[in-house]
């Protein structure tokens, strides 16, 4: 993997700037490989020769390859403790501000429903990917609000495991809404996402909905059949001035903060 990046950088000197590798502690074989590569680089002067269009005739340009200790990605303060090698955890939320906020939303907007349980999704892999994309959006769109918290996504029981583990997959799009594009839909209005069309009841009439953080970035007006956003746009909406529905086309653009299981029985 490292050699492939090094070779690409030699052949494309004007394209590649910085490459960051994320390796988890349990990937012992990969960690060993990296240590071997870095040891080789250290002993040969930490440089690699590469031809450059800007170099003088008869000379080669030296490009340095460096490794450094990367600060651990932080996780939300609300998360329960996790071990360094623990990447995924579902935590029941039974009280406190998190529970109270969600319960208040249900009481105000879905008074006929009762909450069965609230679960916090602690998925380091998903969260770190989301944070990387968030930094990219903020760099590209410094003067707008790139992130919207508290959006809702209704789902069926069969999709829960996949969303908790791997996030929101666009391959599911088209099963429900496609009016504003063939992506993954999120709504400001909990009543919209909690409807049976999106939060599909199981055989016991139990329903499920996610409260999410979504990177919306620069938005464009969605349309039926939209599969790819226009260049420089990050998401589609139902209304540019007052969006109530957001559609994303990148799997890392949303993070499922909480899964709420509820029923009207």
Rosetta silent file (secondary structure, phi, psi, omega in degrees, C-alpha in Angstrom):
SEQUENCE: XXXXXXXXXXXXXXXXXXXXXXXXXXXXXXXXXXXXXXXXXXXXXXXXXXXXXXXXXXXXXXXXXXXXXXXXXXXXXXXXXXXXXXXXXXXXXXXXXXXXXXXXXXXXXXXXXXXXXXXXXXXXXXXXXXXXXXXXXXXXXXXXXXXXXXXXXXXXXXXXXXXXXXXXXXXXXXXXXXXXXXXXXXXXXXXXXXXXXXXXXXXXXXXXXXXXXXXXXXXXXXXXXXXXXXXXXXXXXXXXXXXXXXXXXXXXXXXXXXXXXXXXX
SCORE:     score description
SCORE:     0.000 S_00000001
   1 L     0.000  -46.951  179.887    0.000    0.000    0.000 S_00000001
   2 H   -64.541  -41.863 -179.660    2.765    2.422    0.956 S_00000001
   3 H   -62.732  -38.222  179.944    4.797    1.519   -2.129 S_00000001
   4 H   -62.327  -43.007  178.593    1.777    2.144   -4.363 S_00000001
   5 H   -66.870  -41.889 -179.784    1.330    5.646   -2.948 S_00000001
   6 H   -61.662  -45.531  179.983    5.050    6.351   -3.195 S_00000001
   7 H   -63.596  -40.540  178.954    5.171    5.248   -6.846 S_00000001
   8 H   -63.275  -40.998 -178.279    2.081    7.300   -7.672 S_00000001
   9 H   -66.695  -31.841  178.399    3.599   10.396   -6.052 S_00000001
  10 H   -69.090  -39.028 -177.404    6.774    9.960   -8.089 S_00000001
  11 H   -81.896  -19.198 -177.093    4.805    9.727  -11.328 S_00000001
  12 L  -130.794   66.625 -171.920    2.394   12.545  -10.430 S_00000001
  13 L   -64.249  -25.996 -176.338    4.516   15.124   -8.676 S_00000001
  14 L   -93.898   -6.205 -175.247    2.075   17.996   -9.161 S_00000001
  15 L   -97.999  -45.078 -172.565   -1.074   16.174   -8.044 S_00000001
  16 L   -93.590  133.352 -178.715   -0.409   14.555   -4.702 S_00000001
  17 L  -111.024  -61.694 -177.510    0.342   16.703   -1.660 S_00000001
  18 L  -137.428  138.663  175.105   -0.289   14.772    1.549 S_00000001
  19 L  -124.846  126.629  176.973   -1.440   11.219    2.209 S_00000001
  20 L  -109.630  130.406  175.402   -2.648   10.129    5.628 S_00000001
  21 L  -103.919  133.308  175.039   -2.890    6.463    6.555 S_00000001
  22 L  -110.112  115.984 -178.679   -5.248    5.378    9.320 S_00000001
  23 L  -124.326  126.212 -179.753   -4.236    2.041   10.854 S_00000001
  24 L   -85.124  149.693 -174.695   -6.036    0.535   13.829 S_00000001
  25 L   -55.149  -33.059 -176.886   -4.046   -1.174   16.616 S_00000001
  26 L   -75.680  -11.345  177.988   -5.568   -4.588   15.949 S_00000001
  27 L   -83.180   66.780 -171.091   -4.270   -4.556   12.350 S_00000001
  28 H   -61.772  -37.397 -179.035   -0.968   -6.004   13.529 S_00000001
  29 H   -64.955  -42.681  179.300    0.187   -7.209   10.114 S_00000001
  30 H   -66.699  -41.526  178.354   -0.310   -3.769    8.560 S_00000001
  31 H   -58.882  -43.596  179.131    1.387   -2.074   11.514 S_00000001
  32 H   -61.671  -43.620  179.432    4.392   -4.374   11.075 S_00000001
  33 H   -60.197  -44.175 -179.940    4.576   -3.600    7.340 S_00000001
  34 H   -63.085  -42.214  179.293    4.537    0.132    8.000 S_00000001
  35 H   -60.794  -39.832  179.196    7.292   -0.178   10.592 S_00000001
  36 H   -64.403  -44.993  178.896    9.418   -2.079    8.064 S_00000001
  37 H   -60.880  -46.118 -177.715    8.856    0.566    5.376 S_00000001
  38 H   -67.061  -31.859  176.836    9.659    3.413    7.725 S_00000001
  39 H   -66.359  -41.940  178.134   12.798    1.619    8.918 S_00000001
  40 H   -63.167  -43.968 -179.800   13.968    1.273    5.310 S_00000001
  41 H   -63.304  -39.433 -179.061   13.243    4.933    4.631 S_00000001
  42 H   -63.821  -40.101 -176.433   15.092    5.964    7.772 S_00000001
  43 H   -76.029  -23.540 -179.802   18.229    4.032    6.843 S_00000001
  44 L  -100.245   17.252  174.514   18.401    5.395    3.283 S_00000001
  45 L    94.947    6.733  176.747   18.095    9.035    4.325 S_00000001
  46 L    60.931   29.511  178.618   14.307    9.322    4.245 S_00000001
  47 E  -132.555  160.673  174.698   14.307   10.396    0.596 S_00000001
  48 E  -138.419  136.467 -178.475   13.292    8.969   -2.746 S_00000001
  49 E   -82.418  139.847  176.838   14.502   10.196   -6.133 S_00000001
  50 E  -148.652  145.016  177.650   11.915   11.234   -8.676 S_00000001
  51 L   -73.943  146.374  179.797   12.002   12.982  -12.013 S_00000001
  52 L  -136.332  141.260  178.942   10.362   16.402  -12.098 S_00000001
  53 L   -66.692  -20.452 -179.058    9.276   18.573  -14.974 S_00000001
  54 L   -96.448   -4.653 -177.141   10.697   21.524  -13.047 S_00000001
  55 L   -75.925  156.340 -179.726   14.071   19.926  -12.246 S_00000001
  56 L   -78.238  151.043  179.472   17.214   21.024  -14.006 S_00000001
  57 L   -55.182  137.714  177.318   18.709   18.790  -16.722 S_00000001
  58 L    82.234   -3.509 -179.258   20.928   16.103  -15.324 S_00000001
  59 L  -118.646  154.840  175.770   19.536   16.491  -11.828 S_00000001
  60 L  -116.945  150.033 -179.647   16.877   14.627   -9.936 S_00000001
  61 E   -92.469  135.423  178.942   14.481   16.056   -7.406 S_00000001
  62 E   -93.976  130.828  178.072   14.470   14.598   -3.913 S_00000001
  63 E  -120.204  127.802 -177.374   11.104   14.064   -2.273 S_00000001
  64 E   -87.617  139.292  172.970   10.860   13.324    1.416 S_00000001
  65 L  -116.491  118.736 -174.671    8.567   10.731    2.859 S_00000001
  66 L  -120.264  151.796  171.867    7.948   11.262    6.544 S_00000001
  67 L  -122.601  152.557 -177.696    5.986    9.476    9.186 S_00000001
  68 L  -149.314  159.908  173.710    4.680   10.971   12.364 S_00000001
  69 L   -77.286  122.889 -177.976    2.560   10.085   15.327 S_00000001
  70 L   -95.007  132.353  178.501   -0.972   11.174   14.554 S_00000001
  71 L   -62.192  137.555  179.743   -3.130   12.486   17.362 S_00000001
  72 L   -60.364  137.870  174.336   -6.059   10.221   18.091 S_00000001
  73 L   -63.951  132.646  178.345   -9.330   11.383   16.617 S_00000001
  74 L   -76.858  159.551  176.258  -11.520   12.634   19.409 S_00000001
  75 L  -122.737  163.122 -178.078  -15.015   11.302   19.974 S_00000001
  76 L   -57.521  145.515  178.890  -18.046   13.139   21.414 S_00000001
  77 L   -63.014  -24.383 -178.316  -17.982   13.868   25.138 S_00000001
  78 L   -75.967  -13.379 -177.994  -21.375   12.201   25.455 S_00000001
  79 L   -69.509  146.554  171.509  -19.987    8.804   24.433 S_00000001
  80 L   -74.062  153.072 -177.818  -19.450    6.112   27.036 S_00000001
  81 L   -56.911  142.702  176.693  -15.810    5.002   27.472 S_00000001
  82 L  -133.875  146.922  176.396  -14.420    2.625   24.848 S_00000001
  83 L   -70.529  161.386 -179.237  -11.145    0.724   24.724 S_00000001
  84 L   -57.457  -35.086 -177.989   -8.475    1.667   22.183 S_00000001
  85 L   -96.834    2.934  179.201   -9.263   -1.426   20.146 S_00000001
  86 L   -91.512  113.379 -173.517  -13.030   -1.182   20.622 S_00000001
  87 L   -99.991  -18.383 -171.860  -14.464    0.306   17.434 S_00000001
  88 E  -144.233  135.022 -179.023  -18.202   -0.225   17.851 S_00000001
  89 E  -156.751  134.411  174.016  -20.612   -0.048   20.741 S_00000001
  90 E  -104.319  121.593 -174.109  -24.378    0.356   21.178 S_00000001
  91 E  -116.732  120.703  175.477  -25.169    2.166   24.427 S_00000001
  92 E   -64.630  135.726  176.071  -28.683    2.327   25.950 S_00000001
  93 E  -111.164  111.690 -173.875  -29.699    5.875   26.885 S_00000001
  94 L  -113.346  -11.555  178.671  -32.157    5.752   29.775 S_00000001
  95 L  -163.868 -177.344  178.112  -31.896    9.225   31.305 S_00000001
  96 H    91.133  178.923 -176.542  -30.059   12.530   31.177 S_00000001
  97 H   -57.085  -38.959 -179.961  -30.143   15.443   28.700 S_00000001
  98 H   -59.647  -49.641 -179.049  -29.910   13.196   25.629 S_00000001
  99 H   -63.735  -44.664 -176.549  -32.963   11.196   26.650 S_00000001
 100 H   -62.557  -40.734 -179.457  -34.903   14.265   27.772 S_00000001
 101 H   -63.587  -45.395 -179.289  -34.343   16.133   24.489 S_00000001
 102 H   -68.454  -41.556  178.740  -35.550   13.244   22.345 S_00000001
 103 H   -61.794  -39.740  178.592  -38.480   12.521   24.633 S_00000001
 104 H   -63.297  -39.153  177.830  -39.531   16.185   24.492 S_00000001
 105 H   -63.119  -42.006  178.834  -39.482   16.071   20.684 S_00000001
 106 H   -65.087  -44.781 -178.066  -41.710   12.993   20.702 S_00000001
 107 H   -62.084  -36.346 -177.482  -44.155   14.487   23.193 S_00000001
 108 H   -79.602  -38.318 -172.031  -44.488   17.655   21.163 S_00000001
 109 H  -107.765  -24.996 -179.595  -44.627   16.171   17.658 S_00000001
 110 L  -131.825   61.901 -173.446  -45.678   12.524   18.106 S_00000001
 111 L   -63.546  -21.838 -178.846  -47.867   12.560   21.222 S_00000001
 112 L   -84.426   -5.255 -178.701  -49.612    9.298   20.353 S_00000001
 113 L  -104.577  150.423  174.683  -46.325    7.366   20.307 S_00000001
 114 E  -118.191  142.770  178.215  -44.294    6.068   23.229 S_00000001
 115 E   -80.337  126.603  176.121  -40.549    5.557   23.235 S_00000001
 116 E   -85.860  -45.952  177.243  -39.547    1.952   23.854 S_00000001
 117 E  -162.121  154.874  174.207  -35.809    2.594   23.940 S_00000001
 118 E  -122.997  131.533 -179.539  -33.108    5.021   22.836 S_00000001
 119 E  -126.099  134.798  175.913  -29.667    3.752   21.822 S_00000001
 120 E   -90.526  131.230  179.553  -26.518    5.767   21.161 S_00000001
 121 E   -93.372  112.273  178.209  -24.469    4.565   18.200 S_00000001
 122 E  -109.976   91.713 -176.533  -20.749    4.678   19.040 S_00000001
 123 E  -122.333  100.974 -174.725  -18.979    3.684   15.836 S_00000001
 124 H   -61.953  -41.465 -178.106  -15.424    5.032   15.691 S_00000001
 125 H   -61.481  -48.668  178.544  -14.842    4.070   12.062 S_00000001
 126 H   -62.915  -44.775 -175.442  -17.988    5.832   10.862 S_00000001
 127 H   -65.135  -42.337 -179.682  -17.443    8.834   13.101 S_00000001
 128 H   -66.594  -39.572  175.666  -13.834    9.382   12.060 S_00000001
 129 H   -61.571  -39.537  177.965  -14.775    9.120    8.374 S_00000001
 130 H   -63.555  -42.554 -179.281  -17.512   11.668    8.983 S_00000001
 131 H   -66.987  -36.748  177.088  -15.070   14.047   10.691 S_00000001
 132 H   -62.002  -45.729  179.680  -12.570   13.785    7.821 S_00000001
 133 H   -67.289  -34.677  177.954  -15.289   14.729    5.336 S_00000001
 134 H   -61.671  -43.462  178.660  -16.487   17.524    7.628 S_00000001
 135 H   -63.684  -36.869  177.779  -13.028   19.115    7.596 S_00000001
 136 H   -64.094  -46.010  179.081  -12.994   18.867    3.797 S_00000001
 137 H   -60.507  -44.285 -177.702  -16.386   20.585    3.537 S_00000001
 138 H   -65.380  -32.917  177.646  -15.310   23.345    5.922 S_00000001
 139 H   -71.885  -37.110 -178.286  -12.156   23.970    3.896 S_00000001
 140 H   -80.957  -31.630 -176.534  -14.094   24.129    0.626 S_00000001
 141 L  -126.975   69.127 -172.382  -17.088   26.079    1.983 S_00000001
 142 L   -70.831  -15.499 -172.878  -15.721   28.307    4.779 S_00000001
 143 L  -109.436   15.026  178.745  -18.582   30.826    4.730 S_00000001
 144 L  -130.713  167.762  175.002  -21.618   28.569    5.033 S_00000001
 145 L   -83.425  113.230 -175.054  -23.106   26.159    7.557 S_00000001
 146 L   -89.355  -21.654 -173.593  -21.855   22.757    6.450 S_00000001
 147 E  -122.831  138.340  174.261  -23.437   20.579    9.138 S_00000001
 148 E  -122.485  123.277  178.266  -27.031   20.197   10.320 S_00000001
 149 E   -95.749  159.955  173.533  -27.698   18.302   13.554 S_00000001
 150 E    75.742   23.275  174.547  -30.927   16.713   14.663 S_00000001
 151 E   -84.778  157.443 -173.504  -32.174   15.485   11.286 S_00000001
 152 E  -115.764  146.807  177.471  -34.352   12.369   11.152 S_00000001
 153 E  -141.401  109.254  177.259  -34.227    9.204    9.073 S_00000001
 154 E   -79.209  147.660 -177.405  -36.957    6.580    9.367 S_00000001
 155 E  -149.696  172.732  177.515  -36.035    2.999    8.611 S_00000001
 156 L   -99.696  160.571 -178.088  -37.167   -0.607    8.738 S_00000001
 157 H   -55.738  -39.484 -176.109  -36.028   -3.224   11.238 S_00000001
 158 H   -67.900  -17.076 -178.559  -34.025   -5.069    8.591 S_00000001
 159 H   -94.624  -10.865 -172.884  -31.839   -2.047    7.818 S_00000001
 160 H   -61.324  -48.775 -176.987  -30.822   -1.248   11.404 S_00000001
 161 H   -58.947  -44.706 -179.197  -27.863   -3.607   11.693 S_00000001
 162 H   -65.353  -40.549  179.033  -26.329   -2.372    8.439 S_00000001
 163 H   -66.508  -43.782  179.615  -26.767    1.308    9.326 S_00000001
 164 H   -60.022  -38.720 -175.785  -25.294    0.837   12.803 S_00000001
 165 H   -86.553  -41.471 -169.360  -22.237   -0.928   11.405 S_00000001
 166 H  -122.011   -2.822  179.521  -21.693    0.707    8.014 S_00000001
 167 L    88.634 -165.680 -175.324  -23.765    3.879    7.894 S_00000001
 168 L   -88.466  117.702 -174.495  -26.339    4.995    5.352 S_00000001
 169 L   -99.504  126.657 -178.831  -25.993    3.111    2.097 S_00000001
 170 H   -67.895  -14.296  179.757  -27.260    4.708   -1.108 S_00000001
 171 H   -64.913  -18.302  177.986  -28.061    1.276   -2.521 S_00000001
 172 H   -83.406   -9.207 -175.702  -31.265    1.415   -0.475 S_00000001
 173 L   -64.981  151.488 -178.708  -32.426    4.578   -2.210 S_00000001
 174 L    96.611  -16.928  177.959  -35.523    4.290   -4.348 S_00000001
 175 L   -71.286  -29.475 -179.465  -37.331    2.045   -1.897 S_00000001
 176 L  -123.408  -86.387 -174.624  -39.174    5.055   -0.521 S_00000001
 177 L  -101.002  138.984  171.392  -38.492    8.589   -1.748 S_00000001
 178 L  -139.517   11.456 -174.270  -36.848    9.665   -5.014 S_00000001
 179 L   -60.372  -32.873 -177.133  -38.664   12.956   -5.578 S_00000001
 180 L  -115.610   19.088  177.960  -35.532   15.032   -4.948 S_00000001
 181 L   128.905  159.248 -176.594  -32.898   12.576   -6.129 S_00000001
 182 L   -94.667   64.782  178.199  -31.749    8.997   -5.741 S_00000001
 183 L  -128.272 -156.162  178.996  -29.817    9.431   -2.519 S_00000001
 184 E  -102.033  132.128 -171.775  -30.389    9.021    1.211 S_00000001
 185 E  -100.247  140.654  175.245  -33.107   11.238    2.702 S_00000001
 186 E  -136.383  143.285 -175.394  -33.122   13.160    5.988 S_00000001
 187 E  -125.909  146.702  172.206  -35.874   15.415    7.305 S_00000001
 188 L   -72.445  -33.268 -175.517  -36.130   18.287    9.778 S_00000001
 189 L   -89.025  114.599 -179.758  -39.678   17.209   10.606 S_00000001
 190 H   -62.843  -29.667  179.746  -39.790   14.059   12.741 S_00000001
 191 H   -63.719  -34.848  178.043  -43.395   13.472   11.654 S_00000001
 192 H   -63.415  -52.409 -176.211  -42.229   13.081    8.049 S_00000001
 193 H   -73.501  -23.284 -179.119  -39.586   10.463    8.848 S_00000001
 194 L   -84.674   -5.192  178.908  -41.766    8.691   11.435 S_00000001
 195 L   -65.002  156.389 -177.643  -44.533    8.006    8.934 S_00000001
 196 L   -60.972  -22.965 -179.428  -45.097    4.366    7.985 S_00000001
 197 L   -65.970  -28.667 -176.977  -43.726    5.072    4.507 S_00000001
 198 L  -114.490  -44.709  174.673  -40.227    5.581    5.923 S_00000001
 199 L   -94.835   83.905 -172.070  -40.276    4.147    9.460 S_00000001
 200 L   -71.065  123.616  179.502  -41.750    0.822    8.433 S_00000001
 201 L   -68.043  145.323  173.538  -43.518   -0.983   11.306 S_00000001
 202 L   -84.762 -169.235 -174.772  -42.505   -4.569   12.029 S_00000001
 203 L   -67.512  -15.661  177.121  -45.011   -7.364   12.699 S_00000001
 204 L  -100.513    9.569 -178.552  -45.556   -6.010   16.220 S_00000001
 205 L    66.545   26.165  176.060  -46.157   -2.471   14.902 S_00000001
 206 L   -91.911  137.445 -174.665  -42.837   -1.337   16.379 S_00000001
 207 E  -120.310  164.841 -176.969  -41.070    1.417   14.455 S_00000001
 208 E  -141.049  142.080  179.921  -37.531    2.814   14.265 S_00000001
 209 E  -148.280  144.251  177.923  -36.040    6.201   13.498 S_00000001
 210 E  -104.293  140.927  166.427  -32.529    7.692   13.625 S_00000001
 211 E  -101.271  127.141 -167.089  -31.544   11.133   14.849 S_00000001
 212 E  -131.003  159.976  165.237  -28.530   12.147   12.783 S_00000001
 213 E  -104.403  134.604 -174.663  -25.860   14.708   12.058 S_00000001
 214 E  -131.737  133.601  174.185  -25.602   15.429    8.329 S_00000001
 215 E   -87.115  106.527 -175.697  -22.992   17.260    6.262 S_00000001
 216 L   -96.678  -31.192  177.517  -25.112   19.253    3.830 S_00000001
 217 L    56.428 -138.778  179.201  -22.498   21.700    2.546 S_00000001
 218 L   -85.299  121.892 -172.233  -23.510   23.647   -0.545 S_00000001
 219 E  -102.490  151.148  173.496  -27.056   22.671   -1.505 S_00000001
 220 E  -128.544  160.391  178.536  -28.886   22.540   -4.826 S_00000001
 221 E   -70.834  124.911  179.394  -32.548   22.005   -5.648 S_00000001
 222 L   -77.492  165.897  177.722  -33.216   18.296   -6.012 S_00000001
 223 L  -153.150  157.244 -177.916  -35.261   16.707   -8.757 S_00000001
 224 L   -60.291  131.836  177.887  -36.755   13.344   -9.579 S_00000001
 225 L    86.654   -1.559 -179.797  -34.188   10.917  -10.976 S_00000001
 226 L   -64.458  122.167 -179.350  -31.154   12.944   -9.864 S_00000001
 227 L  -111.353  -29.598 -178.612  -28.246   10.523   -9.443 S_00000001
 228 L  -131.953  133.047  178.591  -25.218   12.817   -9.449 S_00000001
 229 L   -72.277  151.974  173.503  -24.988   16.325   -8.024 S_00000001
 230 L   -64.135  154.055 -177.009  -23.828   19.206  -10.167 S_00000001
 231 L   -56.501  137.495  177.984  -20.178   20.120   -9.714 S_00000001
 232 L    82.130   -3.030  177.129  -19.329   21.971   -6.475 S_00000001
 233 L   -98.476  152.660 -174.894  -22.605   20.976   -4.751 S_00000001
 234 L  -114.701  -20.667  178.904  -22.735   18.648   -1.742 S_00000001
 235 E  -159.725  166.201  177.668  -26.407   17.781   -1.246 S_00000001
 236 E  -112.847  152.016 -179.120  -29.894   18.276   -2.665 S_00000001
 237 E  -136.128  166.332  176.936  -32.876   19.853   -0.905 S_00000001
 238 L   -79.897  -29.155 -177.309  -36.598   20.315   -1.419 S_00000001
 239 L  -149.355  123.762 -175.593  -36.386   24.100   -1.059 S_00000001
 240 L   -64.078  -44.156 -175.935  -33.270   26.262   -1.286 S_00000001
 241 L   -74.460  -42.352 -177.747  -34.515   29.045    0.992 S_00000001
 242 L  -132.829   72.300 -177.344  -36.234   26.894    3.626 S_00000001
 243 L   -67.916  135.212  173.862  -35.064   23.295    3.267 S_00000001
 244 L  -116.669  -18.192  179.897  -36.955   20.643    5.180 S_00000001
 245 E  -128.249  132.744  177.113  -35.553   17.635    3.341 S_00000001
 246 E  -119.135  139.236  178.874  -31.886   16.917    2.592 S_00000001
 247 E  -123.335  125.726 -179.451  -30.613   14.267    0.185 S_00000001
 248 E  -112.078  154.888 -176.376  -26.998   13.089    0.309 S_00000001
 249 L  -126.409   10.777  178.114  -25.044   11.096   -2.257 S_00000001
 250 L  -125.992  126.698 -171.833  -21.900   10.269   -0.265 S_00000001
 251 H   -62.695  -23.895 -178.576  -22.068    7.478    2.305 S_00000001
 252 H   -91.655    6.917 -174.298  -19.884    9.313    4.851 S_00000001
 253 H   -80.841   -7.195 -178.821  -22.019   12.463    4.813 S_00000001
 254 E  -136.345  145.995  175.172  -24.250   11.407    7.708 S_00000001
 255 E  -123.916  127.877  179.417  -23.669    9.951   11.150 S_00000001
 256 E   -81.555   99.414 -177.076  -26.433    8.066   13.033 S_00000001
 257 E   -72.542  -46.937 -176.078  -26.231    9.481   16.560 S_00000001
 258 E  -137.675  142.121  171.221  -29.257    7.770   18.103 S_00000001
 259 E  -108.803  122.018  179.608  -31.631    4.966   17.193 S_00000001
 260 E  -110.079  123.875  175.421  -35.087    5.394   18.703 S_00000001
 261 E  -102.310  129.944 -172.574  -37.445    2.426   18.851 S_00000001
 262 E  -149.523  169.244 -177.624  -41.062    3.443   19.396 S_00000001
 263 E  -158.084  158.971  175.251  -44.689    2.389   19.044 S_00000001
 264 L  -106.733   19.729  178.589  -48.219    3.761   19.293 S_00000001
 265 L  -111.929    0.000    0.000  -49.472    0.732   21.193 S_00000001
